[in-house]
Short mmCIF file of C-alpha atoms and ligand atoms in Angstrom, two decimals:
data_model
loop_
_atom_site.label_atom_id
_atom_site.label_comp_id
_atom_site.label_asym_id
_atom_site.label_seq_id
_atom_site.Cartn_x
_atom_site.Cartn_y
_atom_site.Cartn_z
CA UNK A 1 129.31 189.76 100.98
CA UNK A 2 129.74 193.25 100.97
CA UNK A 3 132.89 195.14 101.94
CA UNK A 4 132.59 196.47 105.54
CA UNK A 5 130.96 192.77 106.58
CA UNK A 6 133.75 191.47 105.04
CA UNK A 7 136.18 194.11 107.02
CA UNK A 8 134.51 193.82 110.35
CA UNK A 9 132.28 190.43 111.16
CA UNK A 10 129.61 191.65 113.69
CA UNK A 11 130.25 191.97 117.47
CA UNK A 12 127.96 191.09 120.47
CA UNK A 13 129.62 191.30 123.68
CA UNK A 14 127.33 191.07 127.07
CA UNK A 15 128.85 191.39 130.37
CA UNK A 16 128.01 190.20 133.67
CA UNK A 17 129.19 192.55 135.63
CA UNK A 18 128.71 191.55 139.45
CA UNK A 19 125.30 190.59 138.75
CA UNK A 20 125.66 187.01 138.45
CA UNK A 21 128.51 185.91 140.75
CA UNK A 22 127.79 182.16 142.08
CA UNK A 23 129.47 179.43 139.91
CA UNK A 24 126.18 177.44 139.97
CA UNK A 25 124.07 180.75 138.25
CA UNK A 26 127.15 181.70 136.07
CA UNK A 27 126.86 178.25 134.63
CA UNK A 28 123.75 177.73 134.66
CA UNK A 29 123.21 180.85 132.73
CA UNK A 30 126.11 180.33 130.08
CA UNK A 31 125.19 176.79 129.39
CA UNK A 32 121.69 178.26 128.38
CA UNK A 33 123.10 180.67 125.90
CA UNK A 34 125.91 178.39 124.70
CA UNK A 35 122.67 175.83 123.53
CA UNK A 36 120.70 179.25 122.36
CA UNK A 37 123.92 180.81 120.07
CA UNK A 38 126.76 178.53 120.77
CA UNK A 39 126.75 177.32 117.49
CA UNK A 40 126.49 181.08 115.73
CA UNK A 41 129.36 181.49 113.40
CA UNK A 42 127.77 184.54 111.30
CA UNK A 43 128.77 187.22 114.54
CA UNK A 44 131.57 186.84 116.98
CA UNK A 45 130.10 186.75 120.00
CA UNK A 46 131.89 187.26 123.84
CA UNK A 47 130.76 186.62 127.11
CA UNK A 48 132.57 188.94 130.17
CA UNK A 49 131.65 187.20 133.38
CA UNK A 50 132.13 188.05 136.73
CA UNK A 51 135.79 187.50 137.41
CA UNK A 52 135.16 184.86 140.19
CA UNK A 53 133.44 182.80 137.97
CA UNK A 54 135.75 182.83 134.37
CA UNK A 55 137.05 179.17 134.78
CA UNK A 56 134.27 177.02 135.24
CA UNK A 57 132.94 179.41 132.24
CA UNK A 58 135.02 179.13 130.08
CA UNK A 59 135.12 175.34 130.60
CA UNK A 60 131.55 175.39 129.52
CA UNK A 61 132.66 177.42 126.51
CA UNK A 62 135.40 175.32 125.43
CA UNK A 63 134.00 174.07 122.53
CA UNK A 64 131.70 176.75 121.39
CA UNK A 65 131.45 180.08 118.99
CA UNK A 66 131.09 182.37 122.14
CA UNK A 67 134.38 183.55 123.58
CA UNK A 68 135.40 184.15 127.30
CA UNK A 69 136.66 187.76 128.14
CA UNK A 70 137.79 189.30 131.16
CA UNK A 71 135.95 192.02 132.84
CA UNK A 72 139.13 193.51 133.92
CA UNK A 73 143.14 192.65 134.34
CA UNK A 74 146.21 194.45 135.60
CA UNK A 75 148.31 196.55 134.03
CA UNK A 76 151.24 194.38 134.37
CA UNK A 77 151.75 191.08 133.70
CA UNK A 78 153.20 189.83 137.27
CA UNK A 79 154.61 190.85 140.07
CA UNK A 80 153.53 193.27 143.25
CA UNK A 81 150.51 194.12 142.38
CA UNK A 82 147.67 192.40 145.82
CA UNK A 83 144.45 191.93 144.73
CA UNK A 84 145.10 192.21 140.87
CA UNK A 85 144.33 189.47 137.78
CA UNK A 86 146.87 189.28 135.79
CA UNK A 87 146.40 188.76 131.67
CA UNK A 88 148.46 185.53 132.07
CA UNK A 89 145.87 183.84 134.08
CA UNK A 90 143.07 184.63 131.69
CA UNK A 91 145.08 183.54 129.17
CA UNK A 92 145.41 180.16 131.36
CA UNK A 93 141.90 180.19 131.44
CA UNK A 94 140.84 180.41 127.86
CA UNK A 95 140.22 183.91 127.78
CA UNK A 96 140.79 185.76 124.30
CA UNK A 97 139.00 189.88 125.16
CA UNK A 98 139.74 191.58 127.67
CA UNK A 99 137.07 194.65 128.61
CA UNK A 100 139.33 197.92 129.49
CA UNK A 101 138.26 201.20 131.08
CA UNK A 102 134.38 200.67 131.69
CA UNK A 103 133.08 203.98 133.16
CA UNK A 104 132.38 201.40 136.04
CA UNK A 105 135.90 200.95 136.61
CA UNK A 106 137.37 204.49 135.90
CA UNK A 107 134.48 206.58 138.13
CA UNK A 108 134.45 204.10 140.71
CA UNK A 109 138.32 202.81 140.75
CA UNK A 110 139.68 206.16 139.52
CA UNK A 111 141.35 204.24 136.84
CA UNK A 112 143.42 206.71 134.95
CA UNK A 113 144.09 206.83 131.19
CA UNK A 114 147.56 205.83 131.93
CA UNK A 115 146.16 202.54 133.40
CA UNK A 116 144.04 202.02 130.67
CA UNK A 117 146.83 202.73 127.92
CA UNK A 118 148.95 200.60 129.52
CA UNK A 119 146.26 197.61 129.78
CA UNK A 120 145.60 197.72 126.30
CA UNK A 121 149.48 197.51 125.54
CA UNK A 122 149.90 194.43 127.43
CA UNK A 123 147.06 192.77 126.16
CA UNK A 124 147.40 193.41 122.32
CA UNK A 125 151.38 192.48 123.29
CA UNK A 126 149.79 188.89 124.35
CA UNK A 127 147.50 188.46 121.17
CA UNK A 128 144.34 189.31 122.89
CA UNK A 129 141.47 191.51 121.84
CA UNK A 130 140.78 194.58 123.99
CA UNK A 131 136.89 195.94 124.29
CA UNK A 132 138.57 198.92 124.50
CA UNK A 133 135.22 201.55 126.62
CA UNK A 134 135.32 205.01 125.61
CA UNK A 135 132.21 207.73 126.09
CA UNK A 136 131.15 211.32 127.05
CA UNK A 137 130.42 211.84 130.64
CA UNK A 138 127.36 213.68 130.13
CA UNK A 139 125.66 214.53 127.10
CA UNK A 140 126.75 217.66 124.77
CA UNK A 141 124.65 218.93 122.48
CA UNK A 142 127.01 219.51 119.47
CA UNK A 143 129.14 217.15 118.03
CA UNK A 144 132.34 219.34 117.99
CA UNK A 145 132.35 218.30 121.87
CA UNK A 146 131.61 214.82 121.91
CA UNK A 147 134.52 214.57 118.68
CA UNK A 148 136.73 216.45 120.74
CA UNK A 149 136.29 214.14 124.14
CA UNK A 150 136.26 210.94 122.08
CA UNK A 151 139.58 211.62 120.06
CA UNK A 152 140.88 212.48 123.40
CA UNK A 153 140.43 209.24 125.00
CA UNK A 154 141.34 207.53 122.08
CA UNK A 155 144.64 209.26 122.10
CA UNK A 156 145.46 208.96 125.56
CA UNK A 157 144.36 205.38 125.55
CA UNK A 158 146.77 204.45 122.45
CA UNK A 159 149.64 206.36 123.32
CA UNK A 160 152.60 204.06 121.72
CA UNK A 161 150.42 201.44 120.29
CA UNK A 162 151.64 200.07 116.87
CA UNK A 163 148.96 201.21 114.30
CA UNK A 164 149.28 197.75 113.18
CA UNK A 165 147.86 196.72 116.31
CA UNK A 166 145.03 199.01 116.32
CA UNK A 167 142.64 197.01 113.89
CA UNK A 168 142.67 194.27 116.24
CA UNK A 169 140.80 196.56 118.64
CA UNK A 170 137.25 196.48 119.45
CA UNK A 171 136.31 200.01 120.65
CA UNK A 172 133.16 200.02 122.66
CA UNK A 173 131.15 203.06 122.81
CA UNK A 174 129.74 203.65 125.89
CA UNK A 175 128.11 207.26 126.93
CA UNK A 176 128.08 206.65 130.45
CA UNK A 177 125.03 208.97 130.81
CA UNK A 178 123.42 206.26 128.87
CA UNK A 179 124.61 203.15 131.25
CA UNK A 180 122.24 201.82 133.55
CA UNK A 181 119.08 203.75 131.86
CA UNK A 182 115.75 202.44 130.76
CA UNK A 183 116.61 203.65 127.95
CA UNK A 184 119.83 203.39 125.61
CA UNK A 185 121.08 206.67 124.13
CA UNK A 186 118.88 207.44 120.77
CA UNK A 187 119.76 205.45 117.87
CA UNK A 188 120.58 208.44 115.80
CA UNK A 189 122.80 209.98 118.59
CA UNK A 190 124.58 206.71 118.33
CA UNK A 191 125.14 206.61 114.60
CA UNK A 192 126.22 210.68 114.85
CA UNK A 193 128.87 209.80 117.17
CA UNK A 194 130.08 205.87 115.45
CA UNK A 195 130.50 208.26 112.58
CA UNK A 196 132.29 210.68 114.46
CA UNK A 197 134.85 207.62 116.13
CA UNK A 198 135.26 206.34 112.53
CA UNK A 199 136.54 209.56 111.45
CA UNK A 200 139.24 209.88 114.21
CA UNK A 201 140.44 206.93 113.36
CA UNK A 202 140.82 207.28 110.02
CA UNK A 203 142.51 210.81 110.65
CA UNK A 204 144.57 209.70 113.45
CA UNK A 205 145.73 206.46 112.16
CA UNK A 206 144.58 206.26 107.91
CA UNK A 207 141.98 205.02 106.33
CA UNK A 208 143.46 201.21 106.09
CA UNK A 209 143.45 200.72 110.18
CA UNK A 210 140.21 202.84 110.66
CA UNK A 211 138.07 200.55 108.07
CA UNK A 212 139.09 197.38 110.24
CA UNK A 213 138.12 198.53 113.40
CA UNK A 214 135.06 197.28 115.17
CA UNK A 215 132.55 199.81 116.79
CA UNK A 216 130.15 198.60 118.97
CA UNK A 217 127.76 200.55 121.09
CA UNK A 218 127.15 199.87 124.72
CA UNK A 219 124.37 201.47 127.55
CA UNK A 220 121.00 200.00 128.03
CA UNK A 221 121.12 197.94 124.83
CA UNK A 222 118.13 195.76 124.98
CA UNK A 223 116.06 193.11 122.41
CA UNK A 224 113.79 196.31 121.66
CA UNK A 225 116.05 198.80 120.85
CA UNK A 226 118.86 196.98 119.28
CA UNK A 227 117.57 196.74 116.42
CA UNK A 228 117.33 200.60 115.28
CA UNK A 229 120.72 200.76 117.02
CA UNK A 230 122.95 198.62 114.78
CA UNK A 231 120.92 200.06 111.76
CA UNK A 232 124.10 201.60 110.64
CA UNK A 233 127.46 200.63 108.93
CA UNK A 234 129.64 202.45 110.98
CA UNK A 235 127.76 200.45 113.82
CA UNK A 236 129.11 196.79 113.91
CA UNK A 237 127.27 195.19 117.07
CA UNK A 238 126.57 196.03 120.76
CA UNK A 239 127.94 195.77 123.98
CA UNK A 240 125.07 194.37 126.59
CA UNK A 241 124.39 194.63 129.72
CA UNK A 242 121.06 193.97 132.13
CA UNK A 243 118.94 193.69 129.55
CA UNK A 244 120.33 190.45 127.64
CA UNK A 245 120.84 188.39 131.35
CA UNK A 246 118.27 186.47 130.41
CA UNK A 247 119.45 183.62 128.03
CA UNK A 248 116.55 183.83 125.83
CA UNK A 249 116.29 187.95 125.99
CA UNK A 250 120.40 187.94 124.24
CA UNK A 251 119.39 185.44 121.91
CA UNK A 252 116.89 187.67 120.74
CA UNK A 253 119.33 190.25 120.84
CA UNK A 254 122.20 188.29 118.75
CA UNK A 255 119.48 187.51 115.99
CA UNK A 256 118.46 190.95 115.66
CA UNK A 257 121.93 191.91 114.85
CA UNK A 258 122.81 188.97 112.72
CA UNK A 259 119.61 189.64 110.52
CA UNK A 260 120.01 193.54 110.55
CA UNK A 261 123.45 193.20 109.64
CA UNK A 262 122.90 190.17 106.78
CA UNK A 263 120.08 192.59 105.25
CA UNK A 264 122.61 195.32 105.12
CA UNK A 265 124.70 193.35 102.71
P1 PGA B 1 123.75 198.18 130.81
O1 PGA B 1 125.31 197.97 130.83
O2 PGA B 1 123.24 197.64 129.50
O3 PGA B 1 123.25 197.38 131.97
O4 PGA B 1 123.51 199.64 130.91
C1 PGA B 1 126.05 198.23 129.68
C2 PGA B 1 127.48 198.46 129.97
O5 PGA B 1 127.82 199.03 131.03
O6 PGA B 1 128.31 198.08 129.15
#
């Protein structure tokens, strides 16, 4: 095996956003990919559904190789805060990732970086794994301002978190010009900036904590185009979307990755 597959075992993540929000469909659809990948132990693999639906889920998932995460929680763990989940109910509910700061969630909930930092406190605090979002707004064309954006939001999202901790994150990058496309953002765009993340870590926190953290790239990721997208080592899986709602469509997806990544070794 070589040394980064070693470091960092492959990621796919998909989330359901609010497309799939009955418990009959949200089970119906995870007990389809549980008997496509359930039994994957090669890549991690973690299924976000729609918040309504995370118990009878993760019921489903009890026994399998694909985790439960939550779309979204509070920033604290209890108290006044209406219409919030809080982490210890996930937890309650077999949850083990917890998605923070989708562009979804800070454009259209004006979630601030403060929000975000302190989400990803609490849940590395409770032993679970953050899919920690981060991307450009738009699209730059040189890489001194997408480095400069990216190290930003890393640095306001991990203000006081134990470098310790920081391995344990999976940072999702997610160029919000590229969610929702046809199209994901090109492949070598992708690597460019995985390259670029990499490198802020390892300057912001050393080399040791930068080599163990997981990069995965998000926005429009589909069976076709995954597989040029993970052709990279600073690249260790993909956050889907739309395109892998079909049970048979992320299968397709999580076997691309698995091989791509087995052939890099
Ligand atoms: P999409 O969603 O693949 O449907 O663009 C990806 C995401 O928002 O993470």
């Amino acid at each position: 095996m070589n040394e980064v597959f070693s470091l960092r075992k492959p990621i796919v993540g998909i989330s359901f956003k609010n497309y799939i929000n009955s418990i009959r469909d949200a089970c119906y659809v995870v007990e389809q990919f549980d008997k496509l990948t359930g039994k994957e132990n090669e890549i991690d693999q973690v299924i976000f559904p729609s918040l309504g639906t995370i118990y009878p889920v993760s019921a489903i998932l009890k026994d399998s190789n694909i985790a439960v995460g939550a779309q979204n929680i509070s920033p604290a763990k209890e108290g006044a805060y209406t219409g919030e989940i809080s982490i210890s109910s996930i937890i309650d509910m077999g949850g083990r990732y917890v998605e923070i700061g989708h562009a979804e969630r800070r454009i259209i909930f004006k979630e601030t970086q403060k929000m975000i930092n302190e989400k990803v406190k609490l849940t590395l605090e409770l032993g679970l794994i953050p899919f920690l979002c981060i991307g450009e707004e738009v699209k730059f064309e040189n890489l001194a301002q997408i480095r400069g954006d990216l190290e930003k939001q890393i640095l306001e999202s991990l203000v006081d978190v134990s470098p310790s901790l920081i391995s344990n994150i999976v940072l999702a990058y997610e160029p919000v010009w590229a969610i929702g496309q046809q199209e994901s953002a090109d492949h070598s765009y992708v690597h460019h900036s995985h390259d670029l993340i990499r490198d802020i870590l390892n300057e912001l926190y050393g080399e040791t904590v930068a080599k163990k953290v997981r990069i995965i790239y998000g926005g429009s990721v589909s069976k076709n185009n995954v597989s040029k997208l993970v052709n990279s080592s600073n690249v260790d899986g993909v956050f889907v979307g739309r395109f892998g709602h079909l049970p048979l469509n992320y299968k397709r997806i999580v076997d691309i990755v698995k091989e791509q990544k087995e052939n890099s070794i």
